[in-house]
Short mmCIF file of C-alpha atoms in Angstrom, two decimals:
data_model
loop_
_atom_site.label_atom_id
_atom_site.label_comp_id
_atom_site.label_asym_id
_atom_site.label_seq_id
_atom_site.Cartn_x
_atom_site.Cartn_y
_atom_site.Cartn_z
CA UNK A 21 -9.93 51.82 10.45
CA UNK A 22 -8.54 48.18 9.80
CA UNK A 23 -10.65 45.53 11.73
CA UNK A 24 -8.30 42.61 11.43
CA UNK A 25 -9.78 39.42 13.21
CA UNK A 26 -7.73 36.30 14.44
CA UNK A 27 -7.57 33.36 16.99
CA UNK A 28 -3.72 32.99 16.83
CA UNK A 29 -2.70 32.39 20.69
CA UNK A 30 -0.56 30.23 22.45
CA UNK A 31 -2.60 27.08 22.67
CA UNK A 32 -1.76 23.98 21.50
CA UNK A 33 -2.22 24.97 17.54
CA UNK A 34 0.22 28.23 18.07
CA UNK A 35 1.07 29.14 14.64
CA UNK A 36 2.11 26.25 13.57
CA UNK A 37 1.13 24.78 10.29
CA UNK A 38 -0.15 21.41 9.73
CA UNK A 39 3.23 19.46 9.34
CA UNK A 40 4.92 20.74 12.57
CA UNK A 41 1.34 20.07 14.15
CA UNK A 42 1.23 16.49 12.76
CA UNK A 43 5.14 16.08 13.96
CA UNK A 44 4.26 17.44 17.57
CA UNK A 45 1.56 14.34 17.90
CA UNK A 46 3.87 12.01 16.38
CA UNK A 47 6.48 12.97 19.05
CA UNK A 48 3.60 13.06 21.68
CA UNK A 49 4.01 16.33 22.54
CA UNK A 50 0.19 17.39 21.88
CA UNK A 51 -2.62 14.97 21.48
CA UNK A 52 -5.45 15.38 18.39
CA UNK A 53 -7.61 16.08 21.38
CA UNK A 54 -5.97 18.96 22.56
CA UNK A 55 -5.58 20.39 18.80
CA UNK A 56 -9.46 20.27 18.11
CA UNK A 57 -10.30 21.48 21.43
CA UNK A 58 -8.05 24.40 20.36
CA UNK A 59 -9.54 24.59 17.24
CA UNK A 60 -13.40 24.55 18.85
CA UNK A 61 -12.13 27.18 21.05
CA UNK A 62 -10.65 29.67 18.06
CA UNK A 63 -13.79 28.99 16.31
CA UNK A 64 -15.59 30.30 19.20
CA UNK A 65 -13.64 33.92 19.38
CA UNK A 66 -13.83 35.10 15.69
CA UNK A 67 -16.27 32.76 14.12
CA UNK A 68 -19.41 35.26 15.22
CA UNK A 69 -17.60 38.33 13.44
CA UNK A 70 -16.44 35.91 9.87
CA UNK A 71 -18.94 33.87 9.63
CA UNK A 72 -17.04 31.48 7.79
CA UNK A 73 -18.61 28.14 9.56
CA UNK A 74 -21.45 26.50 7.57
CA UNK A 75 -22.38 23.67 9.52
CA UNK A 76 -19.92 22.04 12.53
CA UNK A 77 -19.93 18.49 13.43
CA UNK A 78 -22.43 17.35 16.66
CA UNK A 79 -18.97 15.93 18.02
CA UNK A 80 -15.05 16.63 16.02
CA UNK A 81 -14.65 13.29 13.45
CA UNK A 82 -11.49 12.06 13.63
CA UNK A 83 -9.24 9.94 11.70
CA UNK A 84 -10.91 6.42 11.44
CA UNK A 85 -6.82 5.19 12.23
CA UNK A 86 -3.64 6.61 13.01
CA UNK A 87 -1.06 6.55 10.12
CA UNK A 88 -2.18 9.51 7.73
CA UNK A 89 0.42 12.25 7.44
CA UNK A 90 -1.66 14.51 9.36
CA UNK A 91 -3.13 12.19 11.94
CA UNK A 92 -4.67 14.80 14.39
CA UNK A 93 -4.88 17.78 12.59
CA UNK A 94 -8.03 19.98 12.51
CA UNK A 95 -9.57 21.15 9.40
CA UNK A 96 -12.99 21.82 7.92
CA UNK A 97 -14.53 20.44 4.69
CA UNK A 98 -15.87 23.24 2.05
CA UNK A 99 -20.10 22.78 1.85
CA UNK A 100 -20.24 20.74 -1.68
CA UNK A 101 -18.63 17.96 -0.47
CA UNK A 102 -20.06 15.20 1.21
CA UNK A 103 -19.24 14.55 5.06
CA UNK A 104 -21.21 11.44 6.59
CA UNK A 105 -23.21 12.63 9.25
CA UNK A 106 -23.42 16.35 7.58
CA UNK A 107 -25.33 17.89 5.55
CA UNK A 108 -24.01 19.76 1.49
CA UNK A 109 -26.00 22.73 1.33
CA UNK A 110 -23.78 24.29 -1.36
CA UNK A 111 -24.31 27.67 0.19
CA UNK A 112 -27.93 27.68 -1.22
CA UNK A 113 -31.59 28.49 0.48
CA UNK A 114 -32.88 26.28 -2.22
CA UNK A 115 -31.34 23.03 -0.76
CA UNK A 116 -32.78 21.61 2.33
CA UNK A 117 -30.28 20.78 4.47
CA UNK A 118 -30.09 16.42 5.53
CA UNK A 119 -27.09 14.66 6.53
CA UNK A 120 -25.09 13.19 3.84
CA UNK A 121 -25.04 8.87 4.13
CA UNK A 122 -21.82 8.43 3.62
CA UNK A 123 -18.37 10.35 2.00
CA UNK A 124 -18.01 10.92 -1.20
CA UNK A 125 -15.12 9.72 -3.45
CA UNK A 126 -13.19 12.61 -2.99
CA UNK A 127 -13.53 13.25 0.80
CA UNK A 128 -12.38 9.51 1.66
CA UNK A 129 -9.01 10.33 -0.20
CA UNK A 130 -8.65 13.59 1.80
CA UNK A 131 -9.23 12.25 5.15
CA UNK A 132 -6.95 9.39 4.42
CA UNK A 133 -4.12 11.81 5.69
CA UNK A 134 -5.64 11.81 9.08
CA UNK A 135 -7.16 15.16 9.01
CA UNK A 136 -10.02 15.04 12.02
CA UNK A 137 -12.90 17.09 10.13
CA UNK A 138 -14.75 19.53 12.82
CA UNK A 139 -17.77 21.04 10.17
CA UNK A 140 -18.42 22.19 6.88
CA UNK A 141 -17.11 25.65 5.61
CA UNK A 142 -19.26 28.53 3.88
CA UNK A 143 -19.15 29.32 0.02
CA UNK A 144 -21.24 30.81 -1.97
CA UNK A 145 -24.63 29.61 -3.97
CA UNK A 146 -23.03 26.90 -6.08
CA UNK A 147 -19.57 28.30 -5.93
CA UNK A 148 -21.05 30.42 -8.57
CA UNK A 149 -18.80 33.89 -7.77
CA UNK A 150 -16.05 35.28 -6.62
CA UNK A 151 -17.35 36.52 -3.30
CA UNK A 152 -18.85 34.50 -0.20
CA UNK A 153 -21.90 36.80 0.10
CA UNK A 154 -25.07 36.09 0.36
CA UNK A 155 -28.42 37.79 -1.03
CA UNK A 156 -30.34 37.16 2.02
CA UNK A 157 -28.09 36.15 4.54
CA UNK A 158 -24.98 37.73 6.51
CA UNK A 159 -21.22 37.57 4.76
CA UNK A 160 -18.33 35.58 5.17
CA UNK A 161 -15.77 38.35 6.05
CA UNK A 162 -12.16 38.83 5.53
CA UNK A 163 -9.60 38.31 8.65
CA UNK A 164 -7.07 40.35 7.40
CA UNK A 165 -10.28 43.71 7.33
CA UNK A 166 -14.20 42.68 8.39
CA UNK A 167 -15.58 44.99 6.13
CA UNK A 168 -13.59 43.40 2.68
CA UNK A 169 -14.71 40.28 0.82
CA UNK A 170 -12.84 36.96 1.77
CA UNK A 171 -13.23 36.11 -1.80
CA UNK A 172 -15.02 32.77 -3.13
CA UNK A 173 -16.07 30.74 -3.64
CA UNK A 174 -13.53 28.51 -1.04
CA UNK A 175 -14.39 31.44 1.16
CA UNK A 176 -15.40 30.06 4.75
CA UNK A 177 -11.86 27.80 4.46
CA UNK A 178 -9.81 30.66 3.50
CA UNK A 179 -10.77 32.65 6.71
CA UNK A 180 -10.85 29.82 9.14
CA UNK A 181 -7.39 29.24 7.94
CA UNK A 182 -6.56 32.83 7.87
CA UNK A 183 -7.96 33.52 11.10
CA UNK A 184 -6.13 30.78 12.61
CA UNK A 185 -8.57 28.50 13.26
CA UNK A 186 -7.25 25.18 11.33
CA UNK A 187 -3.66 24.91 9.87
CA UNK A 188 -4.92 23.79 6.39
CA UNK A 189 -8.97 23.26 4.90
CA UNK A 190 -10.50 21.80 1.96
CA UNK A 191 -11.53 23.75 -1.67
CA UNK A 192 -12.15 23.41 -4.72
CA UNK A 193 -11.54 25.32 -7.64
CA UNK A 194 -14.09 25.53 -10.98
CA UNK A 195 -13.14 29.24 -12.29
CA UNK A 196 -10.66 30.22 -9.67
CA UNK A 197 -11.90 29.22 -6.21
CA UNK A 198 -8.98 28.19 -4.92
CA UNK A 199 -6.80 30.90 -6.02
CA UNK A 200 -9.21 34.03 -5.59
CA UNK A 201 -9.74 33.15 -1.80
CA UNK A 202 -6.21 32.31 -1.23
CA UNK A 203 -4.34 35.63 -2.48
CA UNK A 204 -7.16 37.88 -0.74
CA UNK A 205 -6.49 36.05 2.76
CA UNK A 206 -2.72 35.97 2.20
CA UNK A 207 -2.75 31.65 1.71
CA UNK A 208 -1.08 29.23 -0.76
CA UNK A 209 -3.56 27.29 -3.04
CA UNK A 210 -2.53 24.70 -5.67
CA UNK A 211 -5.47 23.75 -8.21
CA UNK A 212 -4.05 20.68 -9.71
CA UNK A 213 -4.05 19.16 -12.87
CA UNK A 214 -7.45 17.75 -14.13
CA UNK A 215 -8.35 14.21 -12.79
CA UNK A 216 -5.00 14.54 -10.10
CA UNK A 217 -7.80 13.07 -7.43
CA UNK A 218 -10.61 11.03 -6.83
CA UNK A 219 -14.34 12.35 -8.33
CA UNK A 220 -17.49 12.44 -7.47
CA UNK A 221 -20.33 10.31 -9.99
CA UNK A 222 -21.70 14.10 -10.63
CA UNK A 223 -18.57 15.57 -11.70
CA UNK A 224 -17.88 12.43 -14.38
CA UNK A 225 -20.85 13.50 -15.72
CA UNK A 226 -20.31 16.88 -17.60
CA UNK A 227 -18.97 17.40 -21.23
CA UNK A 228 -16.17 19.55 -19.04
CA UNK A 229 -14.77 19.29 -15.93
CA UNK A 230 -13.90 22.58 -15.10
CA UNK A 231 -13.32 21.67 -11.40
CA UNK A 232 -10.51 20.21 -9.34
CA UNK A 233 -9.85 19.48 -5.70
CA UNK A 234 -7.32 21.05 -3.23
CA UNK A 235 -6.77 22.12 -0.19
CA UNK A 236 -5.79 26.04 1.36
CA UNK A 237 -2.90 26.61 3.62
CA UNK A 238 -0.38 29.29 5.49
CA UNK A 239 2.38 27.26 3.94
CA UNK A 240 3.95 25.70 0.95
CA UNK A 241 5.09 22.93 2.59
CA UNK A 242 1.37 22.28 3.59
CA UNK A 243 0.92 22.16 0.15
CA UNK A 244 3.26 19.80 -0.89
CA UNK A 245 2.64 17.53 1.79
CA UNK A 246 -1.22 17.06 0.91
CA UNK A 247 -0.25 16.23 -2.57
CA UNK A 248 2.22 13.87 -1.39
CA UNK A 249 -0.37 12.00 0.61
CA UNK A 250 -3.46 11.93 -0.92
CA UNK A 251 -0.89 10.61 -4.24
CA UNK A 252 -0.48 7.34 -1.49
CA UNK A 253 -3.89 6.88 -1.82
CA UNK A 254 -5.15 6.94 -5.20
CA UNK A 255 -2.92 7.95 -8.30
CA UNK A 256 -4.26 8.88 -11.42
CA UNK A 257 -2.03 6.52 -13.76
CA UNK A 258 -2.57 8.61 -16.64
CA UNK A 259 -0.36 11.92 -14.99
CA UNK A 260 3.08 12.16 -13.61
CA UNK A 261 3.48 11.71 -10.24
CA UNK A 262 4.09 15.14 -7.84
CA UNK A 263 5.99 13.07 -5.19
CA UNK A 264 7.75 14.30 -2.26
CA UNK A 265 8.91 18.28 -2.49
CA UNK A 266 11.06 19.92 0.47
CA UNK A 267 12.19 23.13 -1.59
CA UNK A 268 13.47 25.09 -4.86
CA UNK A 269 14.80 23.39 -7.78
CA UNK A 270 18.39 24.12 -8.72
CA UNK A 271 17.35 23.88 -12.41
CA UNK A 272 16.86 27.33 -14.14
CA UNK A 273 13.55 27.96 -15.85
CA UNK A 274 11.96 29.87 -18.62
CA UNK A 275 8.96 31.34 -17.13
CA UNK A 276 6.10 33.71 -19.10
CA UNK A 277 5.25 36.84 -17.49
CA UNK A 278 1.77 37.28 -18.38
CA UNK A 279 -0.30 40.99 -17.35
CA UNK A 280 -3.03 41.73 -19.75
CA UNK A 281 -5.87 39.03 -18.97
CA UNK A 282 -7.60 37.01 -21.61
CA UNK A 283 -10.53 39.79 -21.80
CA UNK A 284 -8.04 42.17 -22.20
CA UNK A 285 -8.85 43.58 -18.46
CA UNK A 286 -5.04 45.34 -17.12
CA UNK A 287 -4.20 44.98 -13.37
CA UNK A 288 -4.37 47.79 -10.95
CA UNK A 289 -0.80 49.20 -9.90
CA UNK A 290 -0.59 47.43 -6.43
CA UNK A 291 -1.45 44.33 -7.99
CA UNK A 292 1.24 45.02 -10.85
CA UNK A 293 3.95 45.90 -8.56
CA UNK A 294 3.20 42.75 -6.82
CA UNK A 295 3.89 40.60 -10.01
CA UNK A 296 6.98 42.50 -11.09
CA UNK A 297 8.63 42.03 -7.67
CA UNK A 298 7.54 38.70 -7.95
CA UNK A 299 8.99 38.65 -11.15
CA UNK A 300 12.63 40.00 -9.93
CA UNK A 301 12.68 37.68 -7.09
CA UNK A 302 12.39 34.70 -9.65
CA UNK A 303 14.81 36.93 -12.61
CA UNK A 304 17.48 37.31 -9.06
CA UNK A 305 17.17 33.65 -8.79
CA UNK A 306 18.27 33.16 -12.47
CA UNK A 307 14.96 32.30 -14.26
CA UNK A 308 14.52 33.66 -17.43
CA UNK A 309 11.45 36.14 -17.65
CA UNK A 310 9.92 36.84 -20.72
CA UNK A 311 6.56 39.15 -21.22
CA UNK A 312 3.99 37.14 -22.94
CA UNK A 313 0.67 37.78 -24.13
CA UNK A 314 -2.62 35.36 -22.86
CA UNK A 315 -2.15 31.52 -23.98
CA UNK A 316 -5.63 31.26 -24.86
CA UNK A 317 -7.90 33.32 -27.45
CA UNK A 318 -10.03 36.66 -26.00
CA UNK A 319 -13.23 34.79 -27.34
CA UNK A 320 -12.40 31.74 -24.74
CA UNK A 321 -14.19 34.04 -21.95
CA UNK A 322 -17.28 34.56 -23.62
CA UNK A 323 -17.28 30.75 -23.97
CA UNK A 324 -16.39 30.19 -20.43
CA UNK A 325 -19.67 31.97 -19.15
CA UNK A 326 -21.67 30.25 -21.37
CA UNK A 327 -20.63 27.20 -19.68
CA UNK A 328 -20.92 28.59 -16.56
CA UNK A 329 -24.42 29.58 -17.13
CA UNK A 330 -25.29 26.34 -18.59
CA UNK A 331 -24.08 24.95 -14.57
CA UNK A 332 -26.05 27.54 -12.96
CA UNK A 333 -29.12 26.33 -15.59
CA UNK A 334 -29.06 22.38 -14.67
CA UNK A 335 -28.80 23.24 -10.94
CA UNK A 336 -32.00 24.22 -11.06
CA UNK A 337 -33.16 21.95 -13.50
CA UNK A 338 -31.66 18.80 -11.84
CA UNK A 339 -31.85 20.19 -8.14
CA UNK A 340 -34.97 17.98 -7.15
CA UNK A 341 -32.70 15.30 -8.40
CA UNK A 342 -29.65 16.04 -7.32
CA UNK A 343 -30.49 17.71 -4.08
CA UNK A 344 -34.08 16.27 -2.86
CA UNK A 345 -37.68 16.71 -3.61
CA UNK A 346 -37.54 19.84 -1.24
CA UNK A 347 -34.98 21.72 -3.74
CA UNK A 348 -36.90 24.94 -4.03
CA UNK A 349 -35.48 26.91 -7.24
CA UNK A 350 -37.36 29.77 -6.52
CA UNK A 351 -35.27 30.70 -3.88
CA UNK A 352 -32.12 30.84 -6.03
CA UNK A 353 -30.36 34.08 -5.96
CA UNK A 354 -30.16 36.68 -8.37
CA UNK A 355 -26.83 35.72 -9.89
CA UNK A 356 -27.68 32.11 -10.59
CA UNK A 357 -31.22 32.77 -12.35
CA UNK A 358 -28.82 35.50 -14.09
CA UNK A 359 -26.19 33.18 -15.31
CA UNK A 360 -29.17 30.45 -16.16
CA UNK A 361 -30.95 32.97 -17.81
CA UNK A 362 -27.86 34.14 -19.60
CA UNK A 363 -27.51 30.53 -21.23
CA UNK A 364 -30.71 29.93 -22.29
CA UNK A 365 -30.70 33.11 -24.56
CA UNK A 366 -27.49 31.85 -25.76
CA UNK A 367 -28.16 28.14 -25.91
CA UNK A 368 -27.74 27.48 -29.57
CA UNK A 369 -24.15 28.67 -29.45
CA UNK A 370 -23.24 25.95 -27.03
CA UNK A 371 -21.45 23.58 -29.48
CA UNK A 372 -19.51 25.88 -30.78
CA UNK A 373 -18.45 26.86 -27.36
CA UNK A 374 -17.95 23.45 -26.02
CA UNK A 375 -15.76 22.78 -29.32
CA UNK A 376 -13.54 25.78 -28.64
CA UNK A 377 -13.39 25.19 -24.51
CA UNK A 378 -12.16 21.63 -25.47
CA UNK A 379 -9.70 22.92 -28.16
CA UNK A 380 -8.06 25.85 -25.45
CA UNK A 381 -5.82 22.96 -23.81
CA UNK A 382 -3.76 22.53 -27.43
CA UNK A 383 -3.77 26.26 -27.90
CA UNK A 384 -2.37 26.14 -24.49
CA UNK A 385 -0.31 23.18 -24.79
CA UNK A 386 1.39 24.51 -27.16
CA UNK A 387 2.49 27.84 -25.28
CA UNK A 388 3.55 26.03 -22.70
CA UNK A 389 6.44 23.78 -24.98
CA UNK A 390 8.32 27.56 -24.85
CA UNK A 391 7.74 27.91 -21.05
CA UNK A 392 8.19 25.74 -17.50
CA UNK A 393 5.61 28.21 -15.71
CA UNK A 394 3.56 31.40 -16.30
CA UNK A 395 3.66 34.20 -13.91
CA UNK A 396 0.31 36.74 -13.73
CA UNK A 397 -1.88 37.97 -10.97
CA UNK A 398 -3.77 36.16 -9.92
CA UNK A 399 -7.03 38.76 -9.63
CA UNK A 400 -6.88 42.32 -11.54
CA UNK A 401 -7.70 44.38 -8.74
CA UNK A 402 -7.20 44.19 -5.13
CA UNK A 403 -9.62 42.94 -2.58
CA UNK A 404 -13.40 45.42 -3.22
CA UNK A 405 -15.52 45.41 -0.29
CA UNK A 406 -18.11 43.58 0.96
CA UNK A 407 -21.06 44.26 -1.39
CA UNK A 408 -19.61 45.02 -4.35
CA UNK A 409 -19.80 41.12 -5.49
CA UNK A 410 -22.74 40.87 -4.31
CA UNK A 411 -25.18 38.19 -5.63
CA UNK A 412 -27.77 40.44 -5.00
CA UNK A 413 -26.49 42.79 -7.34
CA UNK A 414 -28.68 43.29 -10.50
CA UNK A 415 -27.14 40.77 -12.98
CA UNK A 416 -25.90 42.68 -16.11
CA UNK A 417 -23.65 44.67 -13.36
CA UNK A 418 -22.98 42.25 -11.13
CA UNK A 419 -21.66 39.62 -14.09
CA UNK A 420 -19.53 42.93 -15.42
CA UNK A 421 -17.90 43.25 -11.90
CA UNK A 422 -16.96 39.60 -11.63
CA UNK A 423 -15.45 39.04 -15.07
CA UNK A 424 -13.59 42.49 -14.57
CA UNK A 425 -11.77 40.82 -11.67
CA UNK A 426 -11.93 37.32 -12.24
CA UNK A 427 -9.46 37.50 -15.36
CA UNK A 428 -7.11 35.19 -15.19
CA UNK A 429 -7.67 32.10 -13.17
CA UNK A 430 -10.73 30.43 -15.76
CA UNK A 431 -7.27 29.68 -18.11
CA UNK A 432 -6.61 27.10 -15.97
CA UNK A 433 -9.97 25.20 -15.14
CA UNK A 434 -10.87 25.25 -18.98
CA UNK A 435 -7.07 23.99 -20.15
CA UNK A 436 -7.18 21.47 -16.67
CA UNK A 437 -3.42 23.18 -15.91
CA UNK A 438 -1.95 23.21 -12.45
CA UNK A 439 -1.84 26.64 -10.91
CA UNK A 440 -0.47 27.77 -7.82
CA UNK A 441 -1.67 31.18 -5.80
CA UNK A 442 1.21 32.52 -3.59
CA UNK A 443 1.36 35.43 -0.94
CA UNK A 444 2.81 39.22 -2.47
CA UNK A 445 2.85 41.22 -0.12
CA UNK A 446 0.58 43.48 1.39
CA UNK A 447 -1.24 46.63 0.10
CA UNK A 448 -1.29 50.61 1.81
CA UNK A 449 -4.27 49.39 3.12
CA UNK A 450 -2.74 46.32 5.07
CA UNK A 451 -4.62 43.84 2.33
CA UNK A 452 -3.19 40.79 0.96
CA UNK A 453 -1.62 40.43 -2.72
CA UNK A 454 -1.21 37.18 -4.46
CA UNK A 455 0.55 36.29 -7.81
CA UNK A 456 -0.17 32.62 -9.74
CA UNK A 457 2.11 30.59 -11.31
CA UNK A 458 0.66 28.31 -13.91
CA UNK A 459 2.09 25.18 -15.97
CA UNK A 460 2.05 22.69 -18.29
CA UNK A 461 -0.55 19.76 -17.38
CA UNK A 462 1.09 17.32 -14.92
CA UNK A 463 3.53 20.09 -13.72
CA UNK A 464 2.70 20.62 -9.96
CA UNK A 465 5.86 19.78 -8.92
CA UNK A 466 7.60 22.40 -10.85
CA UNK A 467 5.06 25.02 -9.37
CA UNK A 468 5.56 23.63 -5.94
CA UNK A 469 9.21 24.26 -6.20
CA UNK A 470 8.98 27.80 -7.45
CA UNK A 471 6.13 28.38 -4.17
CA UNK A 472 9.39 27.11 -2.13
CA UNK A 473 11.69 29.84 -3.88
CA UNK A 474 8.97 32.84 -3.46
CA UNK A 475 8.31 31.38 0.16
CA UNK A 476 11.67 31.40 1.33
CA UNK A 477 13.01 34.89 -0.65
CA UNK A 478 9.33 36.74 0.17
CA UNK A 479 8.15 35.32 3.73
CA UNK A 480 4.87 35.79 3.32
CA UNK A 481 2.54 37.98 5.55
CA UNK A 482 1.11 36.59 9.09
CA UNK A 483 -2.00 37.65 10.40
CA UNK A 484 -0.85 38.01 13.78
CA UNK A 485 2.02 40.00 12.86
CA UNK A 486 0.06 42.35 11.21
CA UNK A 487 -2.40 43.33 14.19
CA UNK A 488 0.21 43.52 16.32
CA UNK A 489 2.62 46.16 13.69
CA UNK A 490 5.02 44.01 14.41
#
């Protein structure tokens, strides 16, 4: 039996999203008071069965002035970025949890649109997997059905927006962790181009940065309003500016349909009916399709986890440093010593690896001078159940399980492309589908457009609606 879980009521937040809630306290018609107290009070009724809150503010932080786009609006900030006042466990035991000093680069540019911050959101150890599970510890759980994965590793903000519980909350996306979340809970997620925002001194560090900001949402208007915003800001000189977008394009695009993954891994059939629909709706709209095979070489995967295990490697090696003399490796979980261990036995191959990560984003590049956009799934199976991604899970299987479904989105974070994740539907099983849409670097506002088309030809599903059968 479905156990779908959600706070949507009519309270001050309703179901709107975060621009009709910033409009109502611009016209006075609800205060940012009343929307947090509504927030507090969602939290309250589902956060005991999701567990999707990682640490919540002694009092709700609001704006430090009014002016911000969203002046008012409630959200929560994903656990690896730094809040003043809380702490950044990064979903680990190993990290001892002490308030934060002060924001961090990237957290000053999202709270510039007047977001009031009420906590920190779950995600798994390091944002290392697809899943925001825990090997000693309780789940975060899917709204839509308690007993499915909410996906990862923006988990916790992908069911508190889900759920109901905030309009819009912070992610970040290093292998998919914007996108993976956002088509299992039925959201829109756009991981932008490389260096679109503001970085932390950690991040500038690395010989890749695989990771990029963002934020999850009901709508694509949410979307496109954030990137608006946080553009006022700080704008990286070096890209194109995404500007103001209120809907489709009118010009007519050649878009890739892409289905077989880099690893070769095919999609299930509800998650390939979802893309060819998808695919119609766009083809009815008088976009060109074409099938297309995977932008980037098969051997760009094996790469990928090297790199990934080289992370999961230094953040034990540097967590003292980087997280406080009481950083306590040995309670890392089984994936992470997995990954680590997984590098070391492959370290000599790194420069090769890090040569041919760097060289994906001309092989992709290139692809992308025949197409505006790409359209694939976005995952290659619908949503597994809670323990199935488990980090718990002995490595060699676990690792097989993840790269099995994670097959698509790593393109992206290793080329530093834009990607969008849009609602498809639902399964038989009343679960979320999402499809992606990916472009050339600097193209977000060409993928924003297309989530207007899809949002306004495919209304996406609604939580609410679905409890209810109505």
């Amino acid at each position: 039996m479905t156990d779908r879980v959600h706070a949507f009521t009519d309270d001050a937040l309703g179901e709107h999203d975060a621009v009709a809630l910033a409009a109502l306290v611009r016209d006075g018609a609800v205060s940012p008071d009343e929307l947090t107290r509504a927030a507090l009070a969602r939290a309250d009724v589902v956060n005991p069965r999701l567990n999707a809150i990682a640490h919540r503010c002694p009092s709700p932080r609001p704006a430090p002035a009014e002016g911000g786009v969203w002046f008012g609006v409630p959200t929560f900030v994903k656990d690896n970025a730094d809040v003043a006042g809380l702490p950044s466990c990064y979903g680990s035991a190993a990290i001892t949890a002490h308030p934060a000093g002060k924001d961090d680069r990237f957290t000053a540019q999202l709270l510039s649109t007047g977001l009031t911050v009420l906590g920190k959101s779950t995600m798994p150890e390091f944002g290392f997997t697809s899943t925001t599970e825990f090997e000693n510890g309780d789940p975060t759980r899917n709204p839509w059905d308690t007993g499915y994965t909410v996906g990862g590793s923006s988990g916790g903000s992908a069911a508190l927006v889900a759920a109901g519980v905030v309009p819009v909350a912070h992610g970040n996306d290093g292998g998919g962790s914007l996108r993976i979340p956002a088509a299992i809970a039925g959201l829109v997620s756009l991981k932008p181009s490389r260096f679109r925002h503001l970085d932390n001194a950690q991040a500038r560090q690395l010989p890749i940065k695989l990771v990029s900001e963002g934020v999850l949402s009901r709508s694509v208007r949410d979307q496109a309003a954030y990137y608006a915003a946080v553009e006022t800001y700080w704008r990286n000189p070096k890209l194109p500016p995404i500007g103001t977008v209120e809907g489709p394009s009118t010009r007519k695009l050649r878009i890739g349909l892409l289905t077989t993954a880099a690893n070769g891994s095919e999609p299930d059939a509800a998650t390939l009916a979802a893309v060819t629909v998808t695919a119609k709706v766009l083809a009815d709209a008088g976009h060109t399709i074409e099938p297309m095979t995977s932008p980037v070489p098969a051997g760009l995967v094996a790469d990928f986890l090297l790199y990934w295990g080289f992370l999961a490697q230094m953040s034990g090696v540097t967590g003292k440093l980087s997280h406080g003399r009481s950083f306590d490796a040995a309670r890392l979980e089984t994936f992470t010593k997995g990954l680590a261990a997984s590098f070391r036995r492959r370290l000599f191959a790194t420069p090769g690896a890090l040569y041919r990560l760097n060289r994906a984003r001309a092989d992709y590049d290139a692809v992308l001078t025949r197409y505006d956009a790409i359209l694939s799934p976005v995952l290659t199976h619908t949503t597994p159940e809670i323990g199935y991604l488990n980090p718990g899970v002995p490595f060699a299987e676990s690792i097989e399980r993840v790269t099995n479904f994670v097959g698509y989105t790593p393109i992206n974070n290793v080329t530093g492309s834009p990607s969008i994740a849009v609602p498809a539907g639902l399964t038989e099983a009343g679960l979320p589908v999402g499809v992606m849409l990916s472009g050339a670097y600097g193209g977000e506002r060409t993928l924003l457009e297309l989530g207007f088309l899809l949002e306004a030809q495919t209304p996406f599903p609604r939580i609410a609606a679905a409890a209810t059968g109505s």
